C-alpha positions as a printed Julia matrix, in Angstrom:
83×3 Matrix{Float64}:
   0.0     0.0    0.0
   1.18    3.53  -0.72
   0.07    7.02   0.35
   0.88   10.14  -1.7
   0.45   13.83  -1.03
  -1.92   14.89  -3.8
  -0.67   18.47  -4.3
   2.99   17.59  -4.71
   2.87   13.93  -5.72
   5.33   13.17  -2.92
   5.25    9.6   -1.61
   4.42    9.7    2.1
   4.28    5.99   2.91
   5.09    2.72   1.22
   4.39   -0.36   3.28
   6.48   -2.52   0.96
   5.63   -6.19   0.7
   2.94   -7.04   3.22
   3.12  -10.83   3.02
  -0.48  -11.05   1.78
  -2.66   -9.28  -0.75
  -4.31   -6.07   0.55
  -8.11   -6.23   0.59
  -9.08   -2.79   1.93
  -7.45    0.39   3.19
  -8.61    3.33   5.29
  -6.96    6.6    6.28
  -7.65    8.72   9.35
  -9.26   12.12   8.73
  -5.97   13.87   9.51
  -3.99   11.49   7.28
  -1.68   10.37  10.06
  -2.59    6.66  10.13
  -3.38    4.0    7.55
  -5.38    0.83   8.21
  -4.8    -2.11   5.85
  -6.78   -5.35   5.71
  -4.92   -8.31   4.23
  -6.42  -11.43   2.63
  -4.86  -13.62   5.35
  -7.16  -12.02   7.97
  -4.62   -9.59   9.41
  -5.41   -5.92   9.89
  -2.42   -3.58  10.21
  -2.2     0.03  11.35
   0.64    2.18  10.03
   1.81    5.63  11.15
   2.24    7.54   7.89
   4.92   10.11   8.88
   7.56    7.72  10.24
   6.38    4.92   7.93
   6.13    2.33  10.69
   3.65   -0.41  11.41
   2.29    0.12  14.92
  -0.19   -2.74  15.22
  -1.06   -6.03  13.52
  -4.03   -8.12  14.67
  -5.9   -11.18  13.39
  -9.32   -9.78  12.57
 -11.24  -11.85  10.02
 -10.64  -15.41   8.87
 -10.93  -14.46   5.2
  -9.77  -10.85   5.41
 -11.88   -7.79   6.03
 -13.52   -6.32   2.95
 -13.69   -2.84   4.42
 -11.88   -0.82   7.07
 -12.74    2.6    8.45
 -11.4     4.83  11.22
 -13.65    6.75  13.61
 -13.6    10.51  13.06
 -11.23   11.0   16.02
  -8.88    8.27  14.67
  -8.97    6.29  17.92
 -10.91    3.28  16.59
 -10.67    1.14  13.49
 -13.58   -0.99  12.29
 -12.93   -4.01  10.05
 -15.83   -5.86   8.42
 -15.79   -9.06   6.43
 -17.05  -12.63   6.19
 -16.35  -15.35   8.71
 -17.55  -18.92   8.51
């Protein structure tokens, strides 16, 4: 996954190889954090400015199909299909 600054085209974050195919991404309102759902069921949170992964959790057996941050950026919701 990658995040660019639209006005300048500057690359702000590149997560590199994630180990599984991304399914969904979400960005906080202030652009400081990125949530990424992977097909292996993992959801990762990345801090954009330093480019570091701050959290990885097993969320959905088949990977979340959508992720969204709350407006204050303190919560991330992941939704998908489980058996």
